[in-house]
Amino acid sequence: MNLDYFGWSDVFAHSFEPYHQQGFRVGRVAIKYRNTYILYTEQGELSAEVTGKLRHQASQTQDFPAVGDWVVISVRESEKRATIHEILPRKSKFSRKTVGSKTEEQIVATNIDTVFLVSGLDGDFNPRRIERYLILAWESGANPVIVLNKADLCNSLEECLAEVEAVALGVPIVFLSATNYQGLDALKPYLKTGQTVALLGSSGVGKSTITNQLHGASLQAVQPVRQSDYRGRHTTTHRELILLPTGGLIIDTPGMREIQIWAGNEGLQETFADIETLAQDCHFRNCQHDNEPDCVVQQALAEGKLDYSRFLSYQKLQKELNYLTRKQDQRAQLVEKERWKKIHKAMRNHNKR
């Protein structure tokens, strides 16, 4: 199996060269289960587990391989199994905060070129949710594309397009109806050989249907959405890297009921570039756009040049990110403290010998 079909590039080859000289091989994570992985390799699909050393050195969940990762492996060909020794540097990483109160990063997918942010044009259409996804997408290092599915159920396409264009500045927008095979050709330029796309969106927006139509086979189960709130069940239960017969790879992901941001300011600045540009002309550099004099943002709001609901969303997400940053700093200090505890304990045990 040619690794180029799975997204191998000179960047990864350069990182892998020292391991190649030591006789190691390489594979890409297609599926991640609790303790095992399915890899795409030159030897075919292999089941794999991480070494005890890698497990011991991992201080957080993101230190383990994720779907899309290129990993350094040793292969037991007679068993069709492999052992994962290292993770090659990631060129992109789509993360969110774990669901619940813990301040931990959950990696959704890595080494992706494009993120399809899928939204349904039924009763669950929500431009504010698209803003949140855009922050995560811009922060990942991949390029976002807005995919508006279920166009056949929408009676106001132009109005919806205007709403999305107002929050997704300069981002490509694609309309389609996956169940009716309409508009899918617009996605193919992003799915050339070796290119990786991740589908992200809430449950019930049609991600699995899109995957099945692009592949030409029913790989993923699909379920109807509830008419009461237009939400679907978690049809996809795990992330999987799927090789399309026409070239390209696609990662279908379980629907996100909670879009908890895990990002810095870059994603916020890209998503709200219009407000960030206005803020540069405010009289005070640290203007909070509240009651300060000569605030250009407040002036734009007063003149109707800036939508007030978009500004409120910006403020809310900015506060959320500031709070998360403080929590991340606290967690980083605790992780570092635990790391040094392990080191000192190992040194004491060594000296006792």
Tab-separated table of C-alpha atoms in Angstrom:
chain	number	residue	atom	x	y	z
A	1	MET	CA	0.000	0.000	0.000
A	2	ASN	CA	1.428	3.363	-1.074
A	3	LEU	CA	1.669	5.779	1.868
A	4	ASP	CA	1.074	8.756	-0.440
A	5	TYR	CA	-2.590	7.709	-0.672
A	6	PHE	CA	-2.844	8.141	3.097
A	7	GLY	CA	-1.441	11.687	3.177
A	8	TRP	CA	2.302	10.988	3.507
A	9	SER	CA	4.445	13.985	2.565
A	10	ASP	CA	8.032	15.261	2.607
A	11	VAL	CA	7.336	16.996	5.944
A	12	PHE	CA	6.533	13.698	7.636
A	13	ALA	CA	9.351	11.905	5.789
A	14	HIS	CA	11.858	14.416	7.172
A	15	SER	CA	10.632	13.853	10.751
A	16	PHE	CA	10.690	10.078	10.257
A	17	GLU	CA	14.202	9.839	8.758
A	18	PRO	CA	16.082	9.251	12.081
A	19	TYR	CA	13.668	6.419	12.944
A	20	HIS	CA	13.923	4.985	9.424
A	21	GLN	CA	17.684	4.679	9.867
A	22	GLN	CA	17.056	2.645	13.018
A	23	GLY	CA	14.874	0.171	11.125
A	24	PHE	CA	11.466	1.411	12.279
A	25	ARG	CA	8.437	1.683	10.004
A	26	VAL	CA	5.536	4.116	9.880
A	27	GLY	CA	1.745	3.966	9.887
A	28	ARG	CA	-1.247	6.279	10.132
A	29	VAL	CA	-3.930	5.888	12.798
A	30	ALA	CA	-7.260	5.042	11.154
A	31	ILE	CA	-9.271	4.066	14.242
A	32	LYS	CA	-8.628	4.528	17.954
A	33	TYR	CA	-10.271	2.218	20.484
A	34	ARG	CA	-9.672	2.270	24.239
A	35	ASN	CA	-6.273	0.549	24.252
A	36	THR	CA	-5.750	-0.499	20.640
A	37	TYR	CA	-5.461	1.188	17.259
A	38	ILE	CA	-6.012	0.255	13.612
A	39	LEU	CA	-3.231	1.568	11.370
A	40	TYR	CA	-2.836	2.077	7.624
A	41	THR	CA	0.676	0.900	6.680
A	42	GLU	CA	2.651	-0.306	3.685
A	43	GLN	CA	2.026	-3.809	5.041
A	44	GLY	CA	-1.749	-3.285	5.002
A	45	GLU	CA	-4.052	-2.655	7.941
A	46	LEU	CA	-2.494	-3.580	11.287
A	47	SER	CA	-3.763	-3.715	14.843
A	48	ALA	CA	-1.425	-1.886	17.237
A	49	GLU	CA	-0.819	-0.867	20.837
A	50	VAL	CA	1.552	1.700	22.364
A	51	THR	CA	4.758	0.741	24.162
A	52	GLY	CA	4.926	0.763	27.951
A	53	LYS	CA	7.492	3.565	27.690
A	54	LEU	CA	5.153	5.803	25.669
A	55	ARG	CA	2.295	5.043	28.066
A	56	HIS	CA	4.481	5.852	31.075
A	57	GLN	CA	5.740	9.126	29.603
A	58	ALA	CA	2.245	10.322	28.617
A	59	SER	CA	1.070	12.819	31.212
A	60	GLN	CA	-2.183	13.769	29.411
A	61	THR	CA	-4.608	12.161	26.980
A	62	GLN	CA	-3.283	14.251	24.071
A	63	ASP	CA	0.105	12.536	24.505
A	64	PHE	CA	-1.426	9.353	23.075
A	65	PRO	CA	-1.972	8.760	19.334
A	66	ALA	CA	-5.143	10.224	17.818
A	67	VAL	CA	-6.987	9.474	14.592
A	68	GLY	CA	-4.953	10.971	11.741
A	69	ASP	CA	-1.578	10.727	13.512
A	70	TRP	CA	1.500	9.316	11.792
A	71	VAL	CA	3.236	6.959	14.217
A	72	VAL	CA	6.620	5.214	14.400
A	73	ILE	CA	6.135	1.445	14.636
A	74	SER	CA	7.805	-1.934	14.785
A	75	VAL	CA	5.872	-4.638	12.930
A	76	ARG	CA	5.227	-8.296	13.743
A	77	GLU	CA	4.189	-9.315	10.224
A	78	SER	CA	3.316	-12.922	11.097
A	79	GLU	CA	0.771	-11.623	13.638
A	80	LYS	CA	-0.435	-8.653	11.558
A	81	ARG	CA	0.263	-6.494	14.608
A	82	ALA	CA	2.460	-3.505	15.399
A	83	THR	CA	3.825	-1.611	18.387
A	84	ILE	CA	3.684	2.207	18.442
A	85	HIS	CA	6.889	3.825	19.737
A	86	GLU	CA	6.480	7.526	18.895
A	87	ILE	CA	4.084	10.065	17.344
A	88	LEU	CA	5.486	12.174	14.487
A	89	PRO	CA	4.974	15.971	14.835
A	90	ARG	CA	1.425	16.987	13.869
A	91	LYS	CA	0.939	19.552	11.086
A	92	SER	CA	-2.586	20.343	12.305
A	93	LYS	CA	-4.733	19.375	15.273
A	94	PHE	CA	-8.447	19.882	15.819
A	95	SER	CA	-9.155	19.947	19.566
A	96	ARG	CA	-11.935	20.836	21.944
A	97	LYS	CA	-12.268	20.923	25.707
A	98	THR	CA	-13.487	17.611	27.125
A	99	VAL	CA	-17.149	17.463	28.035
A	100	GLY	CA	-17.766	18.193	31.721
A	101	SER	CA	-15.906	20.169	34.352
A	102	LYS	CA	-12.376	18.849	33.685
A	103	THR	CA	-9.975	21.255	31.982
A	104	GLU	CA	-8.498	18.780	29.515
A	105	GLU	CA	-7.910	18.780	25.790
A	106	GLN	CA	-9.703	16.241	23.606
A	107	ILE	CA	-8.063	15.793	20.219
A	108	VAL	CA	-10.742	15.150	17.602
A	109	ALA	CA	-8.459	14.616	14.583
A	110	THR	CA	-4.919	15.436	13.451
A	111	ASN	CA	-3.014	16.115	10.225
A	112	ILE	CA	-6.134	17.352	8.454
A	113	ASP	CA	-6.016	19.703	5.472
A	114	THR	CA	-9.650	20.856	5.467
A	115	VAL	CA	-12.451	20.921	8.026
A	116	PHE	CA	-15.991	20.541	6.696
A	117	LEU	CA	-18.160	22.344	9.271
A	118	VAL	CA	-21.517	20.694	8.589
A	119	SER	CA	-24.741	22.437	9.563
A	120	GLY	CA	-28.295	21.349	8.785
A	121	LEU	CA	-30.693	23.756	7.078
A	122	ASP	CA	-33.632	22.328	8.982
A	123	GLY	CA	-34.905	23.566	12.355
A	124	ASP	CA	-31.456	23.114	13.942
A	125	PHE	CA	-29.763	25.836	11.842
A	126	ASN	CA	-27.724	28.071	14.178
A	127	PRO	CA	-25.189	30.708	12.977
A	128	ARG	CA	-23.913	31.203	16.562
A	129	ARG	CA	-22.900	27.538	16.668
A	130	ILE	CA	-21.047	27.975	13.359
A	131	GLU	CA	-19.033	30.785	14.977
A	132	ARG	CA	-17.913	28.418	17.742
A	133	TYR	CA	-16.890	25.748	15.224
A	134	LEU	CA	-14.964	28.351	13.214
A	135	ILE	CA	-12.852	29.298	16.246
A	136	LEU	CA	-11.877	25.646	16.694
A	137	ALA	CA	-11.230	25.202	12.966
A	138	TRP	CA	-8.989	28.267	12.579
A	139	GLU	CA	-7.044	27.271	15.685
A	140	SER	CA	-6.451	23.751	14.302
A	141	GLY	CA	-4.240	24.887	11.419
A	142	ALA	CA	-6.615	23.424	8.803
A	143	ASN	CA	-8.808	25.375	6.371
A	144	PRO	CA	-12.544	25.543	7.167
A	145	VAL	CA	-15.342	25.049	4.653
A	146	ILE	CA	-18.975	25.604	5.685
A	147	VAL	CA	-21.210	22.779	4.413
A	148	LEU	CA	-24.926	23.591	4.615
A	149	ASN	CA	-26.744	20.273	4.245
A	150	LYS	CA	-30.475	19.526	3.803
A	151	ALA	CA	-30.949	22.363	1.319
A	152	ASP	CA	-34.106	20.557	0.161
A	153	LEU	CA	-35.713	21.310	3.557
A	154	CYS	CA	-34.976	25.050	3.486
A	155	ASN	CA	-37.398	27.609	2.077
A	156	SER	CA	-35.064	30.585	2.530
A	157	LEU	CA	-31.659	29.646	1.123
A	158	GLU	CA	-30.661	33.244	0.326
A	159	GLU	CA	-31.506	34.376	3.864
A	160	CYS	CA	-29.499	31.510	5.407
A	161	LEU	CA	-26.573	32.225	3.095
A	162	ALA	CA	-26.563	35.889	4.174
A	163	GLU	CA	-26.561	34.853	7.855
A	164	VAL	CA	-23.629	32.482	7.361
A	165	GLU	CA	-21.651	34.942	5.238
A	166	ALA	CA	-22.002	37.476	8.065
A	167	VAL	CA	-20.267	35.150	10.554
A	168	ALA	CA	-17.921	33.210	8.229
A	169	LEU	CA	-15.965	36.008	6.576
A	170	GLY	CA	-14.231	34.769	3.420
A	171	VAL	CA	-14.859	31.090	4.222
A	172	PRO	CA	-16.113	28.914	1.315
A	173	ILE	CA	-19.784	27.932	1.704
A	174	VAL	CA	-21.315	24.879	0.014
A	175	PHE	CA	-25.021	24.035	-0.231
A	176	LEU	CA	-26.031	20.421	-0.703
A	177	SER	CA	-28.661	17.787	-0.076
A	178	ALA	CA	-26.755	14.598	0.695
A	179	THR	CA	-29.808	12.320	0.754
A	180	ASN	CA	-30.755	13.529	-2.751
A	181	TYR	CA	-27.154	13.357	-4.091
A	182	GLN	CA	-27.289	17.097	-4.848
A	183	GLY	CA	-24.253	19.375	-4.571
A	184	LEU	CA	-21.706	16.719	-3.579
A	185	ASP	CA	-19.450	17.542	-6.549
A	186	ALA	CA	-18.621	20.861	-4.848
A	187	LEU	CA	-16.782	18.911	-2.127
A	188	LYS	CA	-14.513	16.923	-4.457
A	189	PRO	CA	-11.838	19.651	-4.978
A	190	TYR	CA	-11.017	19.278	-1.280
A	191	LEU	CA	-10.721	15.483	-1.522
A	192	LYS	CA	-7.856	14.949	-3.949
A	193	THR	CA	-5.478	12.032	-3.450
A	194	GLY	CA	-3.620	12.314	-0.145
A	195	GLN	CA	-5.805	15.161	1.154
A	196	THR	CA	-7.523	14.674	4.522
A	197	VAL	CA	-10.878	16.200	5.452
A	198	ALA	CA	-12.604	16.033	8.845
A	199	LEU	CA	-16.399	16.304	9.086
A	200	LEU	CA	-17.551	18.158	12.181
A	201	GLY	CA	-20.989	19.135	13.337
A	202	SER	CA	-23.836	18.367	15.702
A	203	SER	CA	-25.707	15.064	15.734
A	204	GLY	CA	-28.262	14.795	12.966
A	205	VAL	CA	-26.752	17.253	10.467
A	206	GLY	CA	-25.965	14.471	7.961
A	207	LYS	CA	-22.211	13.836	8.340
A	208	SER	CA	-22.576	10.056	7.988
A	209	THR	CA	-24.854	10.437	4.980
A	210	ILE	CA	-22.265	12.685	3.300
A	211	THR	CA	-19.537	10.125	4.056
A	212	ASN	CA	-21.618	7.287	2.573
A	213	GLN	CA	-22.450	9.249	-0.576
A	214	LEU	CA	-18.837	10.270	-1.179
A	215	HIS	CA	-17.652	6.696	-0.653
A	216	GLY	CA	-20.427	5.155	-2.714
A	217	ALA	CA	-21.292	2.620	-0.013
A	218	SER	CA	-23.119	2.566	3.331
A	219	LEU	CA	-20.087	2.588	5.609
A	220	GLN	CA	-21.757	4.556	8.393
A	221	ALA	CA	-25.183	3.922	9.863
A	222	VAL	CA	-27.676	6.763	9.571
A	223	GLN	CA	-30.701	7.562	11.722
A	224	PRO	CA	-33.583	10.015	11.405
A	225	VAL	CA	-33.557	13.193	13.487
A	226	ARG	CA	-36.208	13.962	16.106
A	227	GLN	CA	-38.857	16.304	14.749
A	228	SER	CA	-39.278	17.931	18.177
A	229	ASP	CA	-35.828	19.531	18.199
A	230	TYR	CA	-34.234	18.388	14.907
A	231	ARG	CA	-31.418	16.648	16.785
A	232	GLY	CA	-30.124	13.187	15.941
A	233	ARG	CA	-28.618	10.409	17.982
A	234	HIS	CA	-24.876	9.726	17.963
A	235	THR	CA	-24.950	7.597	14.791
A	236	THR	CA	-21.136	7.567	14.566
A	237	THR	CA	-19.712	6.193	17.822
A	238	HIS	CA	-16.001	6.625	17.072
A	239	ARG	CA	-13.730	8.604	14.791
A	240	GLU	CA	-12.456	6.809	11.707
A	241	LEU	CA	-10.109	7.739	8.857
A	242	ILE	CA	-11.752	6.457	5.669
A	243	LEU	CA	-9.982	6.138	2.312
A	244	LEU	CA	-12.290	7.198	-0.519
A	245	PRO	CA	-12.189	5.195	-3.788
A	246	THR	CA	-11.789	8.416	-5.813
A	247	GLY	CA	-8.817	9.566	-3.706
A	248	GLY	CA	-8.665	11.600	-0.544
A	249	LEU	CA	-9.416	10.655	3.044
A	250	ILE	CA	-12.317	11.631	5.260
A	251	ILE	CA	-12.728	11.496	9.027
A	252	ASP	CA	-16.321	11.145	10.181
A	253	THR	CA	-16.703	12.131	13.821
A	254	PRO	CA	-19.404	11.597	16.450
A	255	GLY	CA	-21.778	14.545	16.693
A	256	MET	CA	-20.867	17.151	19.288
A	257	ARG	CA	-23.647	18.013	21.707
A	258	GLU	CA	-21.288	20.380	23.529
A	259	ILE	CA	-18.885	22.575	21.543
A	260	GLN	CA	-16.479	23.502	24.302
A	261	ILE	CA	-13.663	25.652	22.970
A	262	TRP	CA	-10.031	24.642	23.418
A	263	ALA	CA	-8.086	27.380	21.694
A	264	GLY	CA	-6.040	30.521	21.984
A	265	ASN	CA	-6.784	33.963	20.605
A	266	GLU	CA	-5.837	33.205	16.987
A	267	GLY	CA	-9.089	31.374	16.280
A	268	LEU	CA	-11.120	34.175	17.855
A	269	GLN	CA	-9.261	36.832	15.848
A	270	GLU	CA	-9.797	34.952	12.557
A	271	THR	CA	-13.480	34.268	13.231
A	272	PHE	CA	-14.234	37.846	14.319
A	273	ALA	CA	-11.807	39.607	11.971
A	274	ASP	CA	-14.349	42.358	11.342
A	275	ILE	CA	-14.532	43.316	15.036
A	276	GLU	CA	-10.788	42.882	15.548
A	277	THR	CA	-10.120	45.253	12.623
A	278	LEU	CA	-12.483	47.883	14.052
A	279	ALA	CA	-10.873	47.554	17.507
A	280	GLN	CA	-7.468	48.558	16.104
A	281	ASP	CA	-8.812	52.105	15.640
A	282	CYS	CA	-10.204	52.476	19.165
A	283	HIS	CA	-8.667	55.337	21.186
A	284	PHE	CA	-7.433	53.006	23.962
A	285	ARG	CA	-5.340	49.953	23.081
A	286	ASN	CA	-6.992	47.896	25.831
A	287	CYS	CA	-10.491	49.141	25.020
A	288	GLN	CA	-13.200	46.780	26.297
A	289	HIS	CA	-15.753	48.308	23.882
A	290	ASP	CA	-18.077	49.191	26.735
A	291	ASN	CA	-18.235	52.820	27.879
A	292	GLU	CA	-14.767	54.006	26.867
A	293	PRO	CA	-14.585	57.279	24.869
A	294	ASP	CA	-13.827	57.155	21.131
A	295	CYS	CA	-14.655	53.432	20.894
A	296	VAL	CA	-14.918	52.596	17.185
A	297	VAL	CA	-16.718	49.296	17.896
A	298	GLN	CA	-19.471	51.054	19.857
A	299	GLN	CA	-19.715	53.623	17.076
A	300	ALA	CA	-20.173	50.847	14.488
A	301	LEU	CA	-22.919	49.327	16.641
A	302	ALA	CA	-24.693	52.687	16.962
A	303	GLU	CA	-24.541	53.234	13.193
A	304	GLY	CA	-25.828	49.738	12.454
A	305	LYS	CA	-22.591	48.717	10.699
A	306	LEU	CA	-21.999	45.891	13.204
A	307	ASP	CA	-24.677	43.392	14.209
A	308	TYR	CA	-25.327	43.587	17.956
A	309	SER	CA	-25.935	39.839	18.383
A	310	ARG	CA	-22.582	39.134	16.713
A	311	PHE	CA	-20.872	41.567	19.084
A	312	LEU	CA	-22.502	39.870	22.103
A	313	SER	CA	-21.306	36.500	20.794
A	314	TYR	CA	-17.784	37.914	20.456
A	315	GLN	CA	-17.819	39.177	24.047
A	316	LYS	CA	-19.194	35.887	25.376
A	317	LEU	CA	-16.597	33.778	23.549
A	318	GLN	CA	-13.802	36.152	24.584
A	319	LYS	CA	-14.777	35.743	28.267
A	320	GLU	CA	-14.984	31.970	27.802
A	321	LEU	CA	-11.488	31.865	26.308
A	322	ASN	CA	-10.032	34.072	29.036
A	323	TYR	CA	-11.504	31.802	31.706
A	324	LEU	CA	-10.226	28.690	29.906
A	325	THR	CA	-6.725	30.178	29.621
A	326	ARG	CA	-6.610	30.714	33.391
A	327	LYS	CA	-7.764	27.129	33.981
A	328	GLN	CA	-5.203	25.790	31.483
A	329	ASP	CA	-2.400	27.650	33.279
A	330	GLN	CA	-3.473	26.153	36.601
A	331	ARG	CA	-3.632	22.658	35.106
A	332	ALA	CA	-0.205	23.078	33.451
A	333	GLN	CA	1.294	23.919	36.842
A	334	LEU	CA	-0.278	20.809	38.408
A	335	VAL	CA	0.934	18.569	35.541
A	336	GLU	CA	4.475	19.932	35.874
A	337	LYS	CA	4.372	19.363	39.642
A	338	GLU	CA	3.276	15.742	39.149
A	339	ARG	CA	5.997	15.221	36.531
A	340	TRP	CA	8.719	16.304	38.950
A	341	LYS	CA	7.245	14.085	41.647
A	342	LYS	CA	7.635	11.094	39.313
A	343	ILE	CA	11.230	12.092	38.479
A	344	HIS	CA	12.215	12.477	42.155
A	345	LYS	CA	10.554	9.173	43.052
A	346	ALA	CA	12.427	7.389	40.243
A	347	MET	CA	15.727	8.946	41.386
A	348	ARG	CA	15.128	7.846	45.000
A	349	ASN	CA	14.335	4.293	43.893
A	350	HIS	CA	17.470	4.252	41.725
A	351	ASN	CA	19.689	5.455	44.593
A	352	LYS	CA	18.344	2.743	46.915
A	353	ARG	CA	19.670	0.010	44.608
